Every structure is written in C-alpha cells, then in structure tokens.
GROMACS .gro file of C-alpha atoms in nm:
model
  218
    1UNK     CA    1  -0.857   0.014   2.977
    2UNK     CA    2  -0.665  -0.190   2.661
    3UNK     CA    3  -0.748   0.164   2.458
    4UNK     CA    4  -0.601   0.188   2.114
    5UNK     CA    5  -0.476   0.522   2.060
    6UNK     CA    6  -0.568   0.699   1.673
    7UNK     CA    7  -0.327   1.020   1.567
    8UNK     CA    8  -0.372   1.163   1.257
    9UNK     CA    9  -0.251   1.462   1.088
   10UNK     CA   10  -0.252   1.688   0.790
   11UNK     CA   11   0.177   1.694   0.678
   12UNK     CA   12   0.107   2.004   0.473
   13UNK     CA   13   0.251   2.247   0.670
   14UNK     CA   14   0.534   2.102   0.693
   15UNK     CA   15   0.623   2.171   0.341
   16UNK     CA   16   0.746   2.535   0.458
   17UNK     CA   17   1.092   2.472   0.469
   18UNK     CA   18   1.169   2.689   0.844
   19UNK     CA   19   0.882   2.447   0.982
   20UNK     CA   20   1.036   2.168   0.876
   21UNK     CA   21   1.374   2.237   0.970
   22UNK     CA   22   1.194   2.344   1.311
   23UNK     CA   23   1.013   2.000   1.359
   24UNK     CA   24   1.309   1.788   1.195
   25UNK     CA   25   1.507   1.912   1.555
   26UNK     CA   26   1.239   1.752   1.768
   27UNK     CA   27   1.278   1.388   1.629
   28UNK     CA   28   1.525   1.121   1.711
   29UNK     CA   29   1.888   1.116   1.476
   30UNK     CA   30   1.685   0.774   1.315
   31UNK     CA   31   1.357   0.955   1.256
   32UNK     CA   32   1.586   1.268   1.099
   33UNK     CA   33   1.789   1.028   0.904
   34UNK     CA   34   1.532   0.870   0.776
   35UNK     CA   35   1.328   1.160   0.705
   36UNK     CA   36   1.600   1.283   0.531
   37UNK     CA   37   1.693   0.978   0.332
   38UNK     CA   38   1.424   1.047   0.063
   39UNK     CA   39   1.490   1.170  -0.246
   40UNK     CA   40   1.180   1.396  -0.269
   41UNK     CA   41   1.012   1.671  -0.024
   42UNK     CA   42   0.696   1.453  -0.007
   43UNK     CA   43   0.856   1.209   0.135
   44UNK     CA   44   1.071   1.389   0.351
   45UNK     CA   45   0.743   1.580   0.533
   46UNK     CA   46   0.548   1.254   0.538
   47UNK     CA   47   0.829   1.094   0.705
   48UNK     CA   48   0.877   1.343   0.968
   49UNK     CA   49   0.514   1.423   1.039
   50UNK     CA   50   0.491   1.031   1.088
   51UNK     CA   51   0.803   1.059   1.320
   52UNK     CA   52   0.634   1.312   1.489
   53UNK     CA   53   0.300   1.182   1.546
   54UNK     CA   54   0.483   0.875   1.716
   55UNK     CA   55   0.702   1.108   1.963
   56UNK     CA   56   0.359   1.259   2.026
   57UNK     CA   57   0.197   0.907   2.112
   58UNK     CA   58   0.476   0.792   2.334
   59UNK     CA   59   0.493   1.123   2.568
   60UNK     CA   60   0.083   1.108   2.650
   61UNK     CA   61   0.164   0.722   2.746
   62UNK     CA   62   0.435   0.858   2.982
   63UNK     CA   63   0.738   0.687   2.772
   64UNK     CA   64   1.034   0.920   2.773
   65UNK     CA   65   1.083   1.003   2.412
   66UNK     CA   66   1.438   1.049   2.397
   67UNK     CA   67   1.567   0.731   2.569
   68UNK     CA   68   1.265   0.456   2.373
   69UNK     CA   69   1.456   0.247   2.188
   70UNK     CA   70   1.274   0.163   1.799
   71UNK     CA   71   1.405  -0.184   1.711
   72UNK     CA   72   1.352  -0.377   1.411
   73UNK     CA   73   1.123  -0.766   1.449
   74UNK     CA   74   1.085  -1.034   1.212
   75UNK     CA   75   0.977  -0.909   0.868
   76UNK     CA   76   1.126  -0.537   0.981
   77UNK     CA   77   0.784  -0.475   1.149
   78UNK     CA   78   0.909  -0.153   1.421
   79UNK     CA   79   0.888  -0.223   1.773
   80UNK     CA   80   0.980  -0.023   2.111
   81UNK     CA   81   1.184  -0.208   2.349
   82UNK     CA   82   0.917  -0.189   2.680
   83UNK     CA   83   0.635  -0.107   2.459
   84UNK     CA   84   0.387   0.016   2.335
   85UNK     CA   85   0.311  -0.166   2.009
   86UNK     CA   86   0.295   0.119   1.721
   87UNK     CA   87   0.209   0.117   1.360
   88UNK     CA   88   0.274   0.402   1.113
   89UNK     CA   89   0.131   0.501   0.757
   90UNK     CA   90   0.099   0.800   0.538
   91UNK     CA   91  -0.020   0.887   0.218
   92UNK     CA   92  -0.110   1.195   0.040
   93UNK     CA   93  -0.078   1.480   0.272
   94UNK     CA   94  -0.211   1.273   0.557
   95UNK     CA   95  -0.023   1.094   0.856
   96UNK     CA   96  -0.119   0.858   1.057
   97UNK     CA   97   0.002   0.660   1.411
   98UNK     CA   98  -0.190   0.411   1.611
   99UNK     CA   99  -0.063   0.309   1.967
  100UNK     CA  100  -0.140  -0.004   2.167
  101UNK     CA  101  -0.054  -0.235   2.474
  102UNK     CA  102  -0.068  -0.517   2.185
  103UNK     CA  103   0.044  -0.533   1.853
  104UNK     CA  104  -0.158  -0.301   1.588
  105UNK     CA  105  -0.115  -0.247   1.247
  106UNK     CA  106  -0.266   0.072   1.029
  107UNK     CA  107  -0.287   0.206   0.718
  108UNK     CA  108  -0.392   0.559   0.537
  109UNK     CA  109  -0.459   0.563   0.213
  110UNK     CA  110  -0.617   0.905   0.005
  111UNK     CA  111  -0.935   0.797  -0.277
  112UNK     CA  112  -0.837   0.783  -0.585
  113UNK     CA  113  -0.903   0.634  -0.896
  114UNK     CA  114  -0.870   0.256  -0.821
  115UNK     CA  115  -0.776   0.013  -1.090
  116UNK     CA  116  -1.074  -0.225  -0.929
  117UNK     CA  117  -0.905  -0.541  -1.161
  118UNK     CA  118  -0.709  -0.520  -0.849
  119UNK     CA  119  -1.006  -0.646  -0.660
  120UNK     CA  120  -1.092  -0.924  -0.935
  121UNK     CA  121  -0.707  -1.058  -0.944
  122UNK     CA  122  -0.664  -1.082  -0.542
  123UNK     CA  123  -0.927  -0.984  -0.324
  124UNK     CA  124  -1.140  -1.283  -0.158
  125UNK     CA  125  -1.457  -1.368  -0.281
  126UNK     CA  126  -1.656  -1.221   0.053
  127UNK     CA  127  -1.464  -0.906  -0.045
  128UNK     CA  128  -1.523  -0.882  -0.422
  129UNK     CA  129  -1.923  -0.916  -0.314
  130UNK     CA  130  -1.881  -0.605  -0.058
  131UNK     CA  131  -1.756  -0.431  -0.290
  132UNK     CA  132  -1.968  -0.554  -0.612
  133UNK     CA  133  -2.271  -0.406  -0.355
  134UNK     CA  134  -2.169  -0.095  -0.295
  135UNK     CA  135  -2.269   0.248  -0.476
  136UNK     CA  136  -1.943   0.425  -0.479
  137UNK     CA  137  -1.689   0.181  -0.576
  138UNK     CA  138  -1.352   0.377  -0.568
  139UNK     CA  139  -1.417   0.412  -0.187
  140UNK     CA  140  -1.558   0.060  -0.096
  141UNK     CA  141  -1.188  -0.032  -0.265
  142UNK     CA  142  -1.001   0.235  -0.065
  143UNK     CA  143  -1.234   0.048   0.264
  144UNK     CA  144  -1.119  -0.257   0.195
  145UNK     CA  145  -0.761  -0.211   0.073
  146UNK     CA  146  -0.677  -0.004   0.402
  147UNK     CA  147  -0.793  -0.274   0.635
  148UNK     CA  148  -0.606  -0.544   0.419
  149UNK     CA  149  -0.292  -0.339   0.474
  150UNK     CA  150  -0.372  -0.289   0.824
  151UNK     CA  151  -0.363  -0.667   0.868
  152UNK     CA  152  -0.037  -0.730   0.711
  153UNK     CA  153   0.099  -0.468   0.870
  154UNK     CA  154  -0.032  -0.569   1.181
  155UNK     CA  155   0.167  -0.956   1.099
  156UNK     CA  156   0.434  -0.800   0.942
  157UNK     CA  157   0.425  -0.981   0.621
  158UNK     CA  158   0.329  -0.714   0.417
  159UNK     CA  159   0.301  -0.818   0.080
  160UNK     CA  160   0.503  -1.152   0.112
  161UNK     CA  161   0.126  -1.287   0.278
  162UNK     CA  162  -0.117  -1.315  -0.025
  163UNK     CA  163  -0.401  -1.072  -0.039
  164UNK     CA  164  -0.625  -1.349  -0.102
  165UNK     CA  165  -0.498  -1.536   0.172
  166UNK     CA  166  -0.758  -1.368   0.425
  167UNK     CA  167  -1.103  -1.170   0.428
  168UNK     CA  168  -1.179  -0.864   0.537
  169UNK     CA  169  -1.537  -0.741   0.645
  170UNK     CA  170  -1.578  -0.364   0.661
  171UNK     CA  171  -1.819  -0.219   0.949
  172UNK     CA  172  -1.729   0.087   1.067
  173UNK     CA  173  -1.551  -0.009   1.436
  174UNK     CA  174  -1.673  -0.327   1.450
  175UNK     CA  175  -1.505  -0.431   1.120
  176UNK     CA  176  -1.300  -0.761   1.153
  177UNK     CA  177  -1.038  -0.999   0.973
  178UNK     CA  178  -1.090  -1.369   0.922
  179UNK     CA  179  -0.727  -1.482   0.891
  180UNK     CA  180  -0.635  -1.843   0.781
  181UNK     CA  181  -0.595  -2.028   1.089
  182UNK     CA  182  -0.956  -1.906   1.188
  183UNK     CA  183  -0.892  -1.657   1.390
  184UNK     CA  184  -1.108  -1.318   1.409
  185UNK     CA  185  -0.900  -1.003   1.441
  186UNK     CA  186  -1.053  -0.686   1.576
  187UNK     CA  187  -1.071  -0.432   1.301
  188UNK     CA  188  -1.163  -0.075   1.251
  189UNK     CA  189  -1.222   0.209   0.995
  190UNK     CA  190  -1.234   0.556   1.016
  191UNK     CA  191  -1.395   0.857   0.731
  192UNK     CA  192  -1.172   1.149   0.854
  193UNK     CA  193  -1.402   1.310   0.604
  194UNK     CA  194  -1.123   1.446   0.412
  195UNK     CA  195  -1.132   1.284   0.135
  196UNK     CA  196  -0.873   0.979   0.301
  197UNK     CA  197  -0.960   0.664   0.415
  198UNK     CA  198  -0.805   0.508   0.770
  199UNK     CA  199  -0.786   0.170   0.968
  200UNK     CA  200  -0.637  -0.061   1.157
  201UNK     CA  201  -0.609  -0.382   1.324
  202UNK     CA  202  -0.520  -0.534   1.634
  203UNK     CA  203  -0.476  -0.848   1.784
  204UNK     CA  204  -0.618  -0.734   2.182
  205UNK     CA  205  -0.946  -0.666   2.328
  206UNK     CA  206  -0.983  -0.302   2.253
  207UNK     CA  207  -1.279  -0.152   2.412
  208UNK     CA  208  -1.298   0.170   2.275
  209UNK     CA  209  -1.024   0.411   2.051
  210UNK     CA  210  -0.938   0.744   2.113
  211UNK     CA  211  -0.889   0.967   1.823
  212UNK     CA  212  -0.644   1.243   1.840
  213UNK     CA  213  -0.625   1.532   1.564
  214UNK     CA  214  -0.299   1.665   1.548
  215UNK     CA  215  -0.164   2.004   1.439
  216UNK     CA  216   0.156   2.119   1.340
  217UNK     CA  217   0.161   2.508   1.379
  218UNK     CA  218   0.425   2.787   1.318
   0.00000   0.00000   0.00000
C-alpha cells in the first residue's frame, strides 16, 4: 500500500543537555553538523529531533540508517539515494517527518498571532474566502499557511514560487492543491491538538497515513 508515513514529536526534552549529547551520537556526522551549526539551543534540539525522527522513519522502512545517502536536488530539496522521498519541518517545540514512495512535502507550524495582511497581500482569492468564513481566524491562517508550505516544499521552490501562484483547499485528509498547470495534489492536515498545526502534500495515490507519536526518553 503507497502509505505516507506521519512522525511527530515534542523536541523538549531534548533541551537537557546529557540527552542531547546522548541523541546527538545516534545521528549521521551531517545531521550532527548540522545540528550543531546553529547558533542557538532551539535550533540545535529542533535540528536533531528532526534528524532523529528521519533515522526513525528509514529503519521501520527497512533502509539501513547508517549507509542512506541524503543528497541535495534542484532547489536543495533533500533526497535519499534509493528512496524513500522525505520531508522535514519544525517549529516551536514540535518536529515533524513525513515518509513516502513519492515525493512529499510537510510543514509544522505552532498558532500564533498571525499578521492576517499576510493573507490579503498573497493568499488566492478561494483562500482569503476560507479564511474570511471561518470563526477562529489565527488558526484557519495557521491551516492554510501549513499546507501552502507543504506544497512548496513538496516542489522545492519554497518561496521563489509565489504564494498566490496556487490554491489551497483545507479538508481535513481530503484537503487538496490546485497548482497552475491544473493539476490536483493530494493534501492533508492534521490538529495534533497541541496547540500546532501539521500537513503535507504529495504528489502519489496515498490511500491512507499512518501517524506515529514519537518519544524521546532518558
């Protein structure tokens, strides 16, 4: 089954300074170098616990951890030689991987106080009425930002694509993207319940997700 494969995690813990230095062993020298390449401890545990979560993805799909090779594609969008397609995203305290047998893209992102202008200056007019429509605006954003980001991450483009140049339309796991060649792109979004907001994209037939809470203990 083409299943797209959803772990998330809380990076918290990872602030303790003996976990981290326990956890920053288990990565690969890139993921460590990376991880360690930030100037601040946020991003340091973010970057590990995302390193993490992707070691944890590739051993259930039976790749061998220590000899998958993470190579750079057009736009720098991360790919494993062999597969499978990944995606990676963090914000807040919150980590997030999503795994594939076709190219994905995901994003986290924690609710916050939005500047909604945002939504007036780029996002399409379909989106503007979604969100115009809904009760709690700060999270309809969050909705529709995430599964913007998901898209370009998904492409690669990031923000080099205009935001305007495609619609999203939020609906749980049966939200989509209407890119502009015409194309409809499988979409999804996820309440963790946490306070974050989660999705992501893909460009297969995914028939179901699997969601996978992760922990990272002492």
């Amino acid at each position: 089954m083409n299943t797209i494969r959803v772990y998330y995690a809380d990076a918290a813990p990872l602030k303790d300074a003996e976990l981290y230095a326990r956890y920053l062993g288990l990565v690969s020298e890139t993921r460590r170098k990376k991880a360690e390449s930030h100037a601040h401890a946020e991003g340091r545990v973010l970057s590990l616990a995302a390193g993490l979560l992707l070691k944890r993805a590739l051993t259930d799909l039976g790749v061998r951890y220590e000899t998958a090779t993470v190579r750079t594609g057009g736009h720098g969008k991360p790919y494993i030689d062999g597969g499978p397609f990944f995606s990676l995203s963090h914000s807040g305290e919150r980590a997030l991987c999503v795994a594939a047998p076709f190219p994905v893209g995901c994003d986290a992102e924690r609710i916050r106080k939005a500047d909604l202008r945002i939504a007036d200056r780029f996002f399409t007019a379909e989106e503007q009425a979604f969100l115009s429509a809904q009760e709690d605006k700060q999270t309809a954003f969050f909705r529709l930002w995430t599964l913007k980001e998901s898209y370009l991450k998904l492409t690669g483009a990031g923000l080099q694509q205009s935001l305007g140049a495609f619609s999203v339309f939020p609906n749980g796991a049966s939200s989509r993207v209407a890119t502009p060649g015409g194309t409809c792109i499988r979409a999804a979004e996820y309440d963790p319940g946490d306070g974050y907001r989660l999705a992501w994209c893909a460009e297969g037939d995914a028939a179901a997700f699997t969601w996978i809470l992760v922990s990272f203990d002492k």
